[in-house]
mmCIF file with all atom_site columns, C-alpha atoms in Angstrom:
data_model
loop_
_atom_site.group_PDB
_atom_site.id
_atom_site.type_symbol
_atom_site.label_atom_id
_atom_site.label_alt_id
_atom_site.label_comp_id
_atom_site.label_asym_id
_atom_site.label_entity_id
_atom_site.label_seq_id
_atom_site.pdbx_PDB_ins_code
_atom_site.Cartn_x
_atom_site.Cartn_y
_atom_site.Cartn_z
_atom_site.occupancy
_atom_site.B_iso_or_equiv
_atom_site.pdbx_formal_charge
_atom_site.auth_seq_id
_atom_site.auth_comp_id
_atom_site.auth_asym_id
_atom_site.auth_atom_id
_atom_site.pdbx_PDB_model_num
ATOM 1   C CA . ILE A 1 1   ? 27.562 16.285 -25.829 1.00 0.00 ? 7   ILE A CA 1
ATOM 2   C CA . VAL A 1 2   ? 26.056 17.890 -22.682 1.00 0.00 ? 8   VAL A CA 1
ATOM 3   C CA . GLY A 1 3   ? 25.758 16.716 -19.103 1.00 0.00 ? 9   GLY A CA 1
ATOM 4   C CA . GLY A 1 4   ? 25.706 17.604 -15.503 1.00 0.00 ? 10  GLY A CA 1
ATOM 5   C CA . PHE A 1 5   ? 26.817 16.516 -12.094 1.00 0.00 ? 11  PHE A CA 1
ATOM 6   C CA . VAL A 1 6   ? 24.605 16.644 -9.001  1.00 0.00 ? 12  VAL A CA 1
ATOM 7   C CA . ASP A 1 7   ? 25.463 15.618 -5.479  1.00 0.00 ? 13  ASP A CA 1
ATOM 8   C CA . HIS A 1 8   ? 21.945 14.611 -4.475  1.00 0.00 ? 14  HIS A CA 1
ATOM 9   C CA . PRO A 1 9   ? 19.921 11.639 -5.823  1.00 0.00 ? 15  PRO A CA 1
ATOM 10  C CA . TRP A 1 10  ? 17.357 12.366 -8.546  1.00 0.00 ? 16  TRP A CA 1
ATOM 11  C CA . GLU A 1 11  ? 14.004 11.857 -6.818  1.00 0.00 ? 17  GLU A CA 1
ATOM 12  C CA . GLN A 1 12  ? 10.654 13.526 -6.451  1.00 0.00 ? 18  GLN A CA 1
ATOM 13  C CA . GLN A 1 13  ? 10.675 15.783 -3.444  1.00 0.00 ? 19  GLN A CA 1
ATOM 14  C CA . LYS A 1 14  ? 8.430  14.839 -0.582  1.00 0.00 ? 20  LYS A CA 1
ATOM 15  C CA . ASN A 1 15  ? 5.315  16.908 0.072   1.00 0.00 ? 21  ASN A CA 1
ATOM 16  C CA . VAL A 1 16  ? 5.485  18.491 -3.385  1.00 0.00 ? 22  VAL A CA 1
ATOM 17  C CA . GLN A 1 17  ? 2.527  17.466 -5.517  1.00 0.00 ? 23  GLN A CA 1
ATOM 18  C CA . ASP A 1 18  ? 3.487  19.188 -8.786  1.00 0.00 ? 24  ASP A CA 1
ATOM 19  C CA . GLY A 1 19  ? 7.236  18.428 -8.597  1.00 0.00 ? 25  GLY A CA 1
ATOM 20  C CA . SER A 1 20  ? 8.162  22.050 -8.938  1.00 0.00 ? 26  SER A CA 1
ATOM 21  C CA . ARG A 1 21  ? 10.589 22.350 -6.024  1.00 0.00 ? 27  ARG A CA 1
ATOM 22  C CA . TYR A 1 22  ? 14.287 22.663 -6.696  1.00 0.00 ? 28  TYR A CA 1
ATOM 23  C CA . TYR A 1 23  ? 16.822 21.003 -4.416  1.00 0.00 ? 29  TYR A CA 1
ATOM 24  C CA . GLY A 1 24  ? 20.514 20.141 -4.303  1.00 0.00 ? 30  GLY A CA 1
ATOM 25  C CA . THR A 1 25  ? 23.597 22.225 -3.544  1.00 0.00 ? 31  THR A CA 1
ATOM 26  C CA . GLY A 1 26  ? 26.193 24.409 -5.210  1.00 0.00 ? 32  GLY A CA 1
ATOM 27  C CA . GLY A 1 27  ? 28.386 21.402 -5.621  1.00 0.00 ? 33  GLY A CA 1
ATOM 28  C CA . SER A 1 28  ? 26.531 20.641 -8.860  1.00 0.00 ? 34  SER A CA 1
ATOM 29  C CA . PHE A 1 29  ? 27.571 21.818 -12.313 1.00 0.00 ? 35  PHE A CA 1
ATOM 30  C CA . LEU A 1 30  ? 26.760 21.592 -16.039 1.00 0.00 ? 36  LEU A CA 1
ATOM 31  C CA . PHE A 1 31  ? 29.253 20.775 -18.783 1.00 0.00 ? 37  PHE A CA 1
ATOM 32  C CA . HIS A 1 32  ? 29.357 20.598 -22.529 1.00 0.00 ? 38  HIS A CA 1
ATOM 33  C CA . VAL A 1 33  ? 31.768 19.459 -25.169 1.00 0.00 ? 39  VAL A CA 1
ATOM 34  C CA . LYS A 1 34  ? 32.311 21.974 -27.952 1.00 0.00 ? 40  LYS A CA 1
ATOM 35  C CA . GLU A 1 35  ? 31.130 20.774 -31.277 1.00 0.00 ? 41  GLU A CA 1
ATOM 36  C CA . GLY A 1 36  ? 33.785 19.085 -33.442 1.00 0.00 ? 42  GLY A CA 1
ATOM 37  C CA . SER A 1 37  ? 35.944 17.800 -30.562 1.00 0.00 ? 43  SER A CA 1
ATOM 38  C CA . ARG A 1 38  ? 37.544 14.432 -31.144 1.00 0.00 ? 44  ARG A CA 1
ATOM 39  C CA . ASP A 1 39  ? 38.651 11.619 -28.901 1.00 0.00 ? 45  ASP A CA 1
ATOM 40  C CA . VAL A 1 40  ? 42.171 10.146 -28.952 1.00 0.00 ? 46  VAL A CA 1
ATOM 41  C CA . ARG A 1 41  ? 41.243 7.943  -31.921 1.00 0.00 ? 47  ARG A CA 1
ATOM 42  C CA . GLY A 1 42  ? 40.217 10.976 -34.021 1.00 0.00 ? 48  GLY A CA 1
ATOM 43  C CA . ARG A 1 43  ? 36.529 10.128 -33.947 1.00 0.00 ? 49  ARG A CA 1
ATOM 44  C CA . HIS A 1 44  ? 34.068 13.047 -33.767 1.00 0.00 ? 50  HIS A CA 1
ATOM 45  C CA . ARG A 1 45  ? 32.195 13.048 -30.442 1.00 0.00 ? 51  ARG A CA 1
ATOM 46  C CA . THR A 1 46  ? 29.144 15.118 -31.299 1.00 0.00 ? 52  THR A CA 1
ATOM 47  C CA . LEU A 1 47  ? 26.337 12.620 -31.737 1.00 0.00 ? 53  LEU A CA 1
ATOM 48  C CA . SER A 1 48  ? 26.376 10.750 -28.441 1.00 0.00 ? 54  SER A CA 1
ATOM 49  C CA . PHE A 1 49  ? 25.957 11.651 -24.769 1.00 0.00 ? 55  PHE A CA 1
ATOM 50  C CA . CYS A 1 50  ? 29.212 10.358 -23.352 1.00 0.00 ? 56  CYS A CA 1
ATOM 51  C CA . PRO A 1 51  ? 30.035 12.015 -20.018 1.00 0.00 ? 57  PRO A CA 1
ATOM 52  C CA . LEU A 1 52  ? 33.611 12.631 -18.978 1.00 0.00 ? 58  LEU A CA 1
ATOM 53  C CA . PRO A 1 53  ? 33.924 9.633  -16.649 1.00 0.00 ? 59  PRO A CA 1
ATOM 54  C CA . ILE A 1 54  ? 34.391 7.297  -19.578 1.00 0.00 ? 60  ILE A CA 1
ATOM 55  C CA . PHE A 1 55  ? 38.022 8.418  -19.536 1.00 0.00 ? 61  PHE A CA 1
ATOM 56  C CA . HIS A 1 56  ? 38.742 8.045  -15.850 1.00 0.00 ? 62  HIS A CA 1
ATOM 57  C CA . GLN A 1 57  ? 41.091 5.630  -14.074 1.00 0.00 ? 63  GLN A CA 1
ATOM 58  C CA . SER A 1 58  ? 39.110 5.569  -10.818 1.00 0.00 ? 64  SER A CA 1
ATOM 59  C CA . ASP A 1 59  ? 36.128 7.286  -9.251  1.00 0.00 ? 65  ASP A CA 1
ATOM 60  C CA . ASP A 1 60  ? 38.468 9.158  -6.971  1.00 0.00 ? 66  ASP A CA 1
ATOM 61  C CA . ASP A 1 61  ? 40.226 10.647 -10.038 1.00 0.00 ? 67  ASP A CA 1
ATOM 62  C CA . ILE A 1 62  ? 36.909 11.946 -11.358 1.00 0.00 ? 68  ILE A CA 1
ATOM 63  C CA . ALA A 1 63  ? 35.797 13.409 -8.068  1.00 0.00 ? 69  ALA A CA 1
ATOM 64  C CA . GLU A 1 64  ? 39.121 15.114 -7.577  1.00 0.00 ? 70  GLU A CA 1
ATOM 65  C CA . ALA A 1 65  ? 39.224 16.458 -11.167 1.00 0.00 ? 71  ALA A CA 1
ATOM 66  C CA . PHE A 1 66  ? 35.711 17.880 -10.949 1.00 0.00 ? 72  PHE A CA 1
ATOM 67  C CA . ALA A 1 67  ? 36.209 19.327 -7.492  1.00 0.00 ? 73  ALA A CA 1
ATOM 68  C CA . ASN A 1 68  ? 39.453 21.064 -8.422  1.00 0.00 ? 74  ASN A CA 1
ATOM 69  C CA . ALA A 1 69  ? 38.414 22.386 -11.837 1.00 0.00 ? 75  ALA A CA 1
ATOM 70  C CA . PRO A 1 70  ? 37.989 26.180 -11.872 1.00 0.00 ? 76  PRO A CA 1
ATOM 71  C CA . ALA A 1 71  ? 34.830 27.588 -13.486 1.00 0.00 ? 77  ALA A CA 1
ATOM 72  C CA . ASP A 1 72  ? 34.783 27.434 -17.304 1.00 0.00 ? 78  ASP A CA 1
ATOM 73  C CA . THR A 1 73  ? 37.985 25.357 -17.447 1.00 0.00 ? 79  THR A CA 1
ATOM 74  C CA . ASP A 1 74  ? 38.608 22.510 -19.885 1.00 0.00 ? 80  ASP A CA 1
ATOM 75  C CA . VAL A 1 75  ? 38.594 19.366 -17.850 1.00 0.00 ? 81  VAL A CA 1
ATOM 76  C CA . ALA A 1 76  ? 40.542 17.585 -20.595 1.00 0.00 ? 82  ALA A CA 1
ATOM 77  C CA . GLU A 1 77  ? 43.624 18.772 -18.701 1.00 0.00 ? 83  GLU A CA 1
ATOM 78  C CA . CYS A 1 78  ? 42.536 16.572 -15.823 1.00 0.00 ? 84  CYS A CA 1
ATOM 79  C CA . TYR A 1 79  ? 42.412 13.540 -18.143 1.00 0.00 ? 85  TYR A CA 1
ATOM 80  C CA . GLY A 1 80  ? 45.579 14.038 -20.223 1.00 0.00 ? 86  GLY A CA 1
ATOM 81  C CA . ASP A 1 81  ? 45.189 13.872 -24.001 1.00 0.00 ? 87  ASP A CA 1
ATOM 82  C CA . HIS A 1 82  ? 41.858 12.049 -24.169 1.00 0.00 ? 88  HIS A CA 1
ATOM 83  C CA . LEU A 1 83  ? 40.122 15.078 -25.603 1.00 0.00 ? 89  LEU A CA 1
ATOM 84  C CA . ASP A 1 84  ? 41.331 18.056 -27.565 1.00 0.00 ? 90  ASP A CA 1
ATOM 85  C CA . LYS A 1 85  ? 42.242 20.972 -25.360 1.00 0.00 ? 91  LYS A CA 1
ATOM 86  C CA . ASP A 1 86  ? 39.657 23.624 -24.759 1.00 0.00 ? 92  ASP A CA 1
ATOM 87  C CA . LYS A 1 87  ? 36.786 21.395 -25.789 1.00 0.00 ? 93  LYS A CA 1
ATOM 88  C CA . VAL A 1 88  ? 35.152 20.491 -22.422 1.00 0.00 ? 94  VAL A CA 1
ATOM 89  C CA . ILE A 1 89  ? 33.634 23.460 -20.605 1.00 0.00 ? 95  ILE A CA 1
ATOM 90  C CA . ILE A 1 90  ? 32.393 23.284 -17.019 1.00 0.00 ? 96  ILE A CA 1
ATOM 91  C CA . HIS A 1 91  ? 29.732 25.746 -15.797 1.00 0.00 ? 97  HIS A CA 1
ATOM 92  C CA . LYS A 1 92  ? 29.876 25.854 -12.013 1.00 0.00 ? 98  LYS A CA 1
ATOM 93  C CA . TRP A 1 93  ? 27.220 27.076 -9.623  1.00 0.00 ? 99  TRP A CA 1
ATOM 94  C CA . GLN A 1 94  ? 27.326 30.904 -9.549  1.00 0.00 ? 100 GLN A CA 1
ATOM 95  C CA . GLY A 1 95  ? 25.524 31.427 -6.184  1.00 0.00 ? 101 GLY A CA 1
ATOM 96  C CA . LYS A 1 96  ? 22.791 33.585 -7.666  1.00 0.00 ? 102 LYS A CA 1
ATOM 97  C CA . ASN A 1 97  ? 20.020 31.116 -6.842  1.00 0.00 ? 103 ASN A CA 1
ATOM 98  C CA . ASN A 1 98  ? 19.472 27.556 -5.641  1.00 0.00 ? 104 ASN A CA 1
ATOM 99  C CA . TYR A 1 99  ? 17.850 26.175 -8.813  1.00 0.00 ? 105 TYR A CA 1
ATOM 100 C CA . ASN A 1 100 ? 20.312 23.225 -8.865  1.00 0.00 ? 106 ASN A CA 1
ATOM 101 C CA . GLN A 1 101 ? 18.084 20.264 -9.704  1.00 0.00 ? 107 GLN A CA 1
ATOM 102 C CA . LEU A 1 102 ? 14.433 19.466 -10.218 1.00 0.00 ? 108 LEU A CA 1
ATOM 103 C CA . CYS A 1 103 ? 12.780 16.064 -10.656 1.00 0.00 ? 109 CYS A CA 1
ATOM 104 C CA . HIS A 1 104 ? 9.225  15.596 -11.760 1.00 0.00 ? 110 HIS A CA 1
ATOM 105 C CA . THR A 1 105 ? 8.498  11.902 -11.926 1.00 0.00 ? 111 THR A CA 1
ATOM 106 C CA . ARG A 1 106 ? 4.938  12.125 -13.299 1.00 0.00 ? 112 ARG A CA 1
ATOM 107 C CA . GLU A 1 107 ? 6.044  14.246 -16.217 1.00 0.00 ? 113 GLU A CA 1
ATOM 108 C CA . GLY A 1 108 ? 9.273  12.260 -16.706 1.00 0.00 ? 114 GLY A CA 1
ATOM 109 C CA . LYS A 1 109 ? 11.398 15.385 -16.430 1.00 0.00 ? 115 LYS A CA 1
ATOM 110 C CA . ILE A 1 110 ? 14.720 16.278 -14.732 1.00 0.00 ? 116 ILE A CA 1
ATOM 111 C CA . ALA A 1 111 ? 16.221 19.691 -14.970 1.00 0.00 ? 117 ALA A CA 1
ATOM 112 C CA . MET A 1 112 ? 19.215 21.648 -13.750 1.00 0.00 ? 118 MET A CA 1
ATOM 113 C CA . GLY A 1 113 ? 19.571 25.405 -13.473 1.00 0.00 ? 119 GLY A CA 1
ATOM 114 C CA . GLY A 1 114 ? 17.106 28.232 -13.982 1.00 0.00 ? 120 GLY A CA 1
ATOM 115 C CA . GLY A 1 115 ? 16.543 31.930 -13.558 1.00 0.00 ? 121 GLY A CA 1
ATOM 116 C CA . GLY A 1 116 ? 17.313 34.659 -15.977 1.00 0.00 ? 122 GLY A CA 1
ATOM 117 C CA . GLU A 1 117 ? 15.159 36.649 -18.365 1.00 0.00 ? 123 GLU A CA 1
ATOM 118 C CA . ASP A 1 118 ? 14.141 33.761 -20.628 1.00 0.00 ? 124 ASP A CA 1
ATOM 119 C CA . GLY A 1 119 ? 13.071 31.439 -17.852 1.00 0.00 ? 125 GLY A CA 1
ATOM 120 C CA . THR A 1 120 ? 14.888 28.464 -19.431 1.00 0.00 ? 126 THR A CA 1
ATOM 121 C CA . PHE A 1 121 ? 16.617 25.561 -17.728 1.00 0.00 ? 127 PHE A CA 1
ATOM 122 C CA . GLY A 1 122 ? 20.359 25.206 -18.063 1.00 0.00 ? 128 GLY A CA 1
ATOM 123 C CA . LEU A 1 123 ? 19.631 21.571 -19.025 1.00 0.00 ? 129 LEU A CA 1
ATOM 124 C CA . CYS A 1 124 ? 16.323 19.720 -19.073 1.00 0.00 ? 130 CYS A CA 1
ATOM 125 C CA . LEU A 1 125 ? 15.524 16.159 -20.087 1.00 0.00 ? 131 LEU A CA 1
ATOM 126 C CA . GLN A 1 126 ? 11.894 15.448 -20.523 1.00 0.00 ? 132 GLN A CA 1
ATOM 127 C CA . ASP A 1 127 ? 9.431  13.010 -22.025 1.00 0.00 ? 133 ASP A CA 1
ATOM 128 C CA . PHE A 1 128 ? 11.127 10.218 -20.050 1.00 0.00 ? 134 PHE A CA 1
ATOM 129 C CA . PHE A 1 129 ? 14.520 11.180 -21.465 1.00 0.00 ? 135 PHE A CA 1
ATOM 130 C CA . GLY A 1 130 ? 13.385 11.291 -25.065 1.00 0.00 ? 136 GLY A CA 1
ATOM 131 C CA . HIS A 1 131 ? 13.774 15.034 -25.615 1.00 0.00 ? 137 HIS A CA 1
ATOM 132 C CA . GLY A 1 132 ? 15.786 17.837 -24.054 1.00 0.00 ? 138 GLY A CA 1
ATOM 133 C CA . SER A 1 133 ? 16.363 21.533 -23.982 1.00 0.00 ? 139 SER A CA 1
ATOM 134 C CA . THR A 1 134 ? 19.081 23.858 -22.891 1.00 0.00 ? 140 THR A CA 1
ATOM 135 C CA . GLY A 1 135 ? 19.253 27.606 -22.432 1.00 0.00 ? 141 GLY A CA 1
ATOM 136 C CA . ALA A 1 136 ? 20.686 30.546 -20.538 1.00 0.00 ? 142 ALA A CA 1
ATOM 137 C CA . CYS A 1 137 ? 20.423 30.252 -16.732 1.00 0.00 ? 143 CYS A CA 1
ATOM 138 C CA . ASP A 1 138 ? 21.653 32.276 -13.810 1.00 0.00 ? 144 ASP A CA 1
ATOM 139 C CA . THR A 1 139 ? 22.330 29.170 -11.676 1.00 0.00 ? 145 THR A CA 1
ATOM 140 C CA . TYR A 1 140 ? 25.349 28.067 -13.721 1.00 0.00 ? 146 TYR A CA 1
ATOM 141 C CA . GLY A 1 141 ? 26.093 31.322 -15.579 1.00 0.00 ? 147 GLY A CA 1
ATOM 142 C CA . THR A 1 142 ? 25.282 29.984 -19.031 1.00 0.00 ? 148 THR A CA 1
ATOM 143 C CA . THR A 1 143 ? 24.527 32.635 -21.565 1.00 0.00 ? 149 THR A CA 1
ATOM 144 C CA . GLY A 1 144 ? 22.710 30.512 -24.114 1.00 0.00 ? 150 GLY A CA 1
ATOM 145 C CA . PRO A 1 145 ? 22.157 26.929 -25.143 1.00 0.00 ? 151 PRO A CA 1
ATOM 146 C CA . LEU A 1 146 ? 24.908 24.370 -24.468 1.00 0.00 ? 152 LEU A CA 1
ATOM 147 C CA . THR A 1 147 ? 24.120 22.704 -27.831 1.00 0.00 ? 153 THR A CA 1
ATOM 148 C CA . ARG A 1 148 ? 23.708 24.067 -31.329 1.00 0.00 ? 154 ARG A CA 1
ATOM 149 C CA . HIS A 1 149 ? 19.947 24.061 -30.964 1.00 0.00 ? 155 HIS A CA 1
ATOM 150 C CA . GLU A 1 150 ? 17.918 24.900 -27.844 1.00 0.00 ? 156 GLU A CA 1
ATOM 151 C CA . HIS A 1 151 ? 15.663 21.778 -28.270 1.00 0.00 ? 157 HIS A CA 1
ATOM 152 C CA . PHE A 1 152 ? 17.030 18.358 -29.148 1.00 0.00 ? 158 PHE A CA 1
ATOM 153 C CA . ASP A 1 153 ? 16.256 14.630 -29.282 1.00 0.00 ? 159 ASP A CA 1
ATOM 154 C CA . VAL A 1 154 ? 18.275 12.451 -26.925 1.00 0.00 ? 160 VAL A CA 1
ATOM 155 C CA . VAL A 1 155 ? 20.303 9.964  -29.013 1.00 0.00 ? 161 VAL A CA 1
ATOM 156 C CA . GLU A 1 156 ? 22.119 8.278  -26.127 1.00 0.00 ? 162 GLU A CA 1
ATOM 157 C CA . PHE A 1 157 ? 21.806 8.735  -22.382 1.00 0.00 ? 163 PHE A CA 1
ATOM 158 C CA . GLU A 1 158 ? 24.269 7.529  -19.790 1.00 0.00 ? 164 GLU A CA 1
ATOM 159 C CA . VAL A 1 159 ? 24.187 7.845  -16.019 1.00 0.00 ? 165 VAL A CA 1
ATOM 160 C CA . TYR A 1 160 ? 27.026 7.324  -13.576 1.00 0.00 ? 166 TYR A CA 1
ATOM 161 C CA . GLY A 1 161 ? 26.606 7.069  -9.766  1.00 0.00 ? 167 GLY A CA 1
ATOM 162 C CA . PHE A 1 162 ? 29.082 7.456  -7.032  1.00 0.00 ? 168 PHE A CA 1
ATOM 163 C CA . GLU A 1 163 ? 28.798 5.694  -3.726  1.00 0.00 ? 169 GLU A CA 1
ATOM 164 C CA . TYR A 1 164 ? 30.619 7.154  -0.799  1.00 0.00 ? 170 TYR A CA 1
ATOM 165 C CA . ALA A 1 165 ? 32.327 4.873  1.729   1.00 0.00 ? 171 ALA A CA 1
ATOM 166 C CA . TRP A 1 166 ? 31.224 6.922  4.760   1.00 0.00 ? 172 TRP A CA 1
#
């Protein structure tokens, strides 16, 4: 299970023909659930994309938990015993670059993170969300793929949005 949080809408950037301009802020982050983690019913949670908000009580709880979580902390502490401890890892923006998010509508690709020697994205979903890849990136300080394999097929895909009252 891998995912990310961005604080800007996913949209093609204006005046950019090839979609290769990053945008967003340092409020974004990547996360992954370590392989073999289980939910409270003892089921393995390794085959589906199920972001953390499935366990929340309210949108305010999620926003507060994400905002207050230190880098590389298990967010399970914010949600009680819903996941085994030390299974959810957050990779916060490191301030090394501004490669927070990229959206290329013609190619059907969204990506988060970049930089580093390998030139890989921290997380990339492509082929209109059919396939993905993950690798080391300076943006979020990841040192390698967030999944067992660098390239993967997307089995399930979920998106949650937050609407601010102001």
